[in-house]
PDB file of C-alpha atoms in Angstrom:
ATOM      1  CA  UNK A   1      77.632  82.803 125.200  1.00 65.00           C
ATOM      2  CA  UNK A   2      76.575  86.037 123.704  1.00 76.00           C
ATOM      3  CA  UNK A   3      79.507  87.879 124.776  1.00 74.00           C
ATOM      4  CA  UNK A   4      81.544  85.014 122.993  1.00 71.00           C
ATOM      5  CA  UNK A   5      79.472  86.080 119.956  1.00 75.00           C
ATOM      6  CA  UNK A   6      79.781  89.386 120.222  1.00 77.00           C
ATOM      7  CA  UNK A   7      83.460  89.286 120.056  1.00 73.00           C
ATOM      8  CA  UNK A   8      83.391  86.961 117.098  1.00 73.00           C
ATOM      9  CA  UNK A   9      81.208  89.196 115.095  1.00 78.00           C
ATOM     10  CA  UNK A  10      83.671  92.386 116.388  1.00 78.00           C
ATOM     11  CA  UNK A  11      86.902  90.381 114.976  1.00 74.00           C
ATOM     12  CA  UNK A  12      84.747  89.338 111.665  1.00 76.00           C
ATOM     13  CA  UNK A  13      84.201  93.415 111.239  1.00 81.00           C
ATOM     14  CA  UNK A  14      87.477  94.641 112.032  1.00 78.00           C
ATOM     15  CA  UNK A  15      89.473  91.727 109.230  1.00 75.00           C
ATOM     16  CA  UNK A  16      86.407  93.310 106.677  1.00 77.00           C
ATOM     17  CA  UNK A  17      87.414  97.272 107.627  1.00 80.00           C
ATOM     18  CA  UNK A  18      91.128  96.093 107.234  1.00 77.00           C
ATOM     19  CA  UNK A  19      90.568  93.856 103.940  1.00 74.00           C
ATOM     20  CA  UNK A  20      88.483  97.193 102.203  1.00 78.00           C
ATOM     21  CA  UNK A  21      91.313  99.854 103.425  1.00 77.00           C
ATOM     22  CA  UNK A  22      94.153  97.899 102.165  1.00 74.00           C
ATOM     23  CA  UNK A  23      92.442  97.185  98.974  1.00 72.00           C
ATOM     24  CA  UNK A  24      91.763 100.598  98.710  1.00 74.00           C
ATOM     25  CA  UNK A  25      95.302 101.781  99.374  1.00 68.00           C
ATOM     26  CA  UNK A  26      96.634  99.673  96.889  1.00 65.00           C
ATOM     27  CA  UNK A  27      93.904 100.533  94.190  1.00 65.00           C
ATOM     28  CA  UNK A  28      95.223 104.197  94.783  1.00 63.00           C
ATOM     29  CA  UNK A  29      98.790 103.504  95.040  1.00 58.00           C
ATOM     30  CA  UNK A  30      98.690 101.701  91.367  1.00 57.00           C
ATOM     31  CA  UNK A  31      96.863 104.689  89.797  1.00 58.00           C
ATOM     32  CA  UNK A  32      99.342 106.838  91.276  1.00 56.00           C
ATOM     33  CA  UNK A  33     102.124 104.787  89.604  1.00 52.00           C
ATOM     34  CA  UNK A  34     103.942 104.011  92.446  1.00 51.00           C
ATOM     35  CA  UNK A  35     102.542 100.320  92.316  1.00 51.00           C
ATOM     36  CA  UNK A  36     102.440  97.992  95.555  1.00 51.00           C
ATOM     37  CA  UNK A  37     104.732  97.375  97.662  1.00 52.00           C
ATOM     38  CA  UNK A  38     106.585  94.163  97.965  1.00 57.00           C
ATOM     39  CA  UNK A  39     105.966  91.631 100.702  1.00 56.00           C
ATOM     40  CA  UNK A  40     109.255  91.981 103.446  1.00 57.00           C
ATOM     41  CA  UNK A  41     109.212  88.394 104.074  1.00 57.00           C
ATOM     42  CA  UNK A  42     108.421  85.628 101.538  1.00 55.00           C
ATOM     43  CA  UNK A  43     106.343  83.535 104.223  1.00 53.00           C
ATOM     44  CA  UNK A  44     104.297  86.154 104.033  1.00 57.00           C
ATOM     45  CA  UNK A  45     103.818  85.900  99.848  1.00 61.00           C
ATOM     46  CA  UNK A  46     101.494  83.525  97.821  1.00 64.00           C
ATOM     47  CA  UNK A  47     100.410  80.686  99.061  1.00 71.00           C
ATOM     48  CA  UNK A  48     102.381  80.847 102.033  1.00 71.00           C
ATOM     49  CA  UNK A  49     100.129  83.673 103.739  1.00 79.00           C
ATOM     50  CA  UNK A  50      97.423  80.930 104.529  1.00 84.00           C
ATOM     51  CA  UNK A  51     100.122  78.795 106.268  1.00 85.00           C
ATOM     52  CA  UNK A  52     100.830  82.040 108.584  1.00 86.00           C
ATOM     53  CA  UNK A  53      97.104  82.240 108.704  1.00 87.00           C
ATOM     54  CA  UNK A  54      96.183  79.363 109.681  1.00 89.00           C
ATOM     55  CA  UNK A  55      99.047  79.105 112.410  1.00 91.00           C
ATOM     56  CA  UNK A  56      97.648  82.217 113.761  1.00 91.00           C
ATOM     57  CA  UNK A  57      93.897  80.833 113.497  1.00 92.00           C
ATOM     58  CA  UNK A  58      95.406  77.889 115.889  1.00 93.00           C
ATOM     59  CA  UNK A  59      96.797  80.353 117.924  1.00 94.00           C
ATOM     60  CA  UNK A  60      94.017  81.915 118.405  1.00 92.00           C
ATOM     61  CA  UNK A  61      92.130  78.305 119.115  1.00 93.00           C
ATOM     62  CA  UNK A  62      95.005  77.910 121.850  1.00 94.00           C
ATOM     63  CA  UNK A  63      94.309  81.413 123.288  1.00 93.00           C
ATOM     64  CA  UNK A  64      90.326  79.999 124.527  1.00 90.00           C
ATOM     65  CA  UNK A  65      91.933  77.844 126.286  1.00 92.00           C
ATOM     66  CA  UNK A  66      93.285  79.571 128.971  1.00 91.00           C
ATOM     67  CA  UNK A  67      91.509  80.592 131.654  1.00 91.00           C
ATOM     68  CA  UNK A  68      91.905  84.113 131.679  1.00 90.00           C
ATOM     69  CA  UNK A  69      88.691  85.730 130.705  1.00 86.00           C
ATOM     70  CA  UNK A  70      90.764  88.804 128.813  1.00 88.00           C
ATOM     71  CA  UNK A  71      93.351  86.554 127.131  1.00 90.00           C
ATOM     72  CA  UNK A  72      89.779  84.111 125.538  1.00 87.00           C
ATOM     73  CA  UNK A  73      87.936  87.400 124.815  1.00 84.00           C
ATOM     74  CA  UNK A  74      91.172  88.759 122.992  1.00 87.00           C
ATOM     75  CA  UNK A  75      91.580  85.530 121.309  1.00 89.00           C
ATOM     76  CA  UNK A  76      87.976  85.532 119.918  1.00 84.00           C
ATOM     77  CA  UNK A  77      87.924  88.893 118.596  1.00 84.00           C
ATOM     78  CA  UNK A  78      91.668  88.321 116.777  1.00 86.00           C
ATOM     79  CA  UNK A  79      89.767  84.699 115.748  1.00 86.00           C
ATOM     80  CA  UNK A  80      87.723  86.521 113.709  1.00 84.00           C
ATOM     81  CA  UNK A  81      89.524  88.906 111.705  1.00 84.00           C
ATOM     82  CA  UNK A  82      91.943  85.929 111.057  1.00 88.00           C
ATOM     83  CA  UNK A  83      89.391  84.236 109.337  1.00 86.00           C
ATOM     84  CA  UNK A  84      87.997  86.740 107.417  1.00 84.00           C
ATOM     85  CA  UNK A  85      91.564  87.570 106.418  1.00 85.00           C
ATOM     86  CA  UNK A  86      91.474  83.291 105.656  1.00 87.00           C
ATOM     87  CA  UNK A  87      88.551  83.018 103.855  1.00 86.00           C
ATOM     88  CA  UNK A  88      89.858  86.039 101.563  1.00 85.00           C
ATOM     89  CA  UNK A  89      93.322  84.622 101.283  1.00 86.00           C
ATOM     90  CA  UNK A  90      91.583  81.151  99.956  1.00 85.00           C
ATOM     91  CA  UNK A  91      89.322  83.362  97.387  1.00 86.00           C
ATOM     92  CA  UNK A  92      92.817  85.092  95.969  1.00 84.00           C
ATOM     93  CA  UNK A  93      94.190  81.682  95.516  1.00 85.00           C
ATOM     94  CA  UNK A  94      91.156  80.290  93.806  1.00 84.00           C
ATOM     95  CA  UNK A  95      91.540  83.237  91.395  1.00 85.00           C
ATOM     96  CA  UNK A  96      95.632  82.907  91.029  1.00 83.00           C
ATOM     97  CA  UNK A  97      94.871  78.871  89.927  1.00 83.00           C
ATOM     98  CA  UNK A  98      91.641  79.593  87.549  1.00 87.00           C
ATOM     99  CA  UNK A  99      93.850  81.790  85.248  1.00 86.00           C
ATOM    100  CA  UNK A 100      91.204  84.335  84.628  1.00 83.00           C
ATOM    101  CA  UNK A 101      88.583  82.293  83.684  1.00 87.00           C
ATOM    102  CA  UNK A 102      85.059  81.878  85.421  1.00 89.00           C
ATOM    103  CA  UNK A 103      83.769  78.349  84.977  1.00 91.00           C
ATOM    104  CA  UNK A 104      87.094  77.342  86.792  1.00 89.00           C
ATOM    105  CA  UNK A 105      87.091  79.219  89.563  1.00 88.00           C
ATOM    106  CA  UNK A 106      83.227  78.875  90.251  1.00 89.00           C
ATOM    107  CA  UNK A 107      84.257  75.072  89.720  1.00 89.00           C
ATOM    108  CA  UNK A 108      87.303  75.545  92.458  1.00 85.00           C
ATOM    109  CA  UNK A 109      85.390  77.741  94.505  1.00 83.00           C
ATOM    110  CA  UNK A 110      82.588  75.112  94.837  1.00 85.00           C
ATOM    111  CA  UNK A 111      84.857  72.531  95.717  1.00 83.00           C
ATOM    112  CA  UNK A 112      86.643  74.126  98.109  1.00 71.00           C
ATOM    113  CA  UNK A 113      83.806  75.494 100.546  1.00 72.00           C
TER     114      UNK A 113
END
């Protein structure tokens, strides 16, 4: 439906505003020496982010099931920034495994979309 949509697009937005303010913070945080900060929990670190990820993504996947209209509206929106946060987290990864050079991560990033 459009409302289904509309939530969707909402979620994709708010993982985008999220994705740009914490890569500002830590762009300013490294120029004022200070660095960024390290990860609390290591399931949280490289590469096991995109586990947590995609747990959550099922989660969310779970949450549409239900037949409260609030809990599937709720679960579309958070769908949404998960993925964005996903699709990022896969890009980062790509990067980490081409070592700095382009051919090979155009060549991973082709292969894995």
């Amino acid at each position: 439906s459009a409302w289904a949509g509309l939530a969707q697009m909402a979620g994709d937005i708010l993982g985008a505003v999220m994705i740009a303010a914490a890569t500002k913070a830590s762009k300013a945080a490294s120029t004022i020496g200070g660095g960024v900060l390290p990860t609390p929990c290591c399931f949280l670190r490289k590469p096991y982010h995109l586990v947590a990820l995609l747990g959550m993504y099922c989660a969310c996947h779970l949450g549409l099931t239900v037949s409260s209209l609030h809990v599937a509206v709720t679960s579309q929106v958070l769908m949404g920034t998960v993925y964005v946060f996903f699709v990022q987290g896969v890009k980062e990864m790509n990067m980490l495994y081409a070592f700095g050079d382009a051919r090979t991560f155009i060549r991973i990033q082709y292969v894995s979309e």
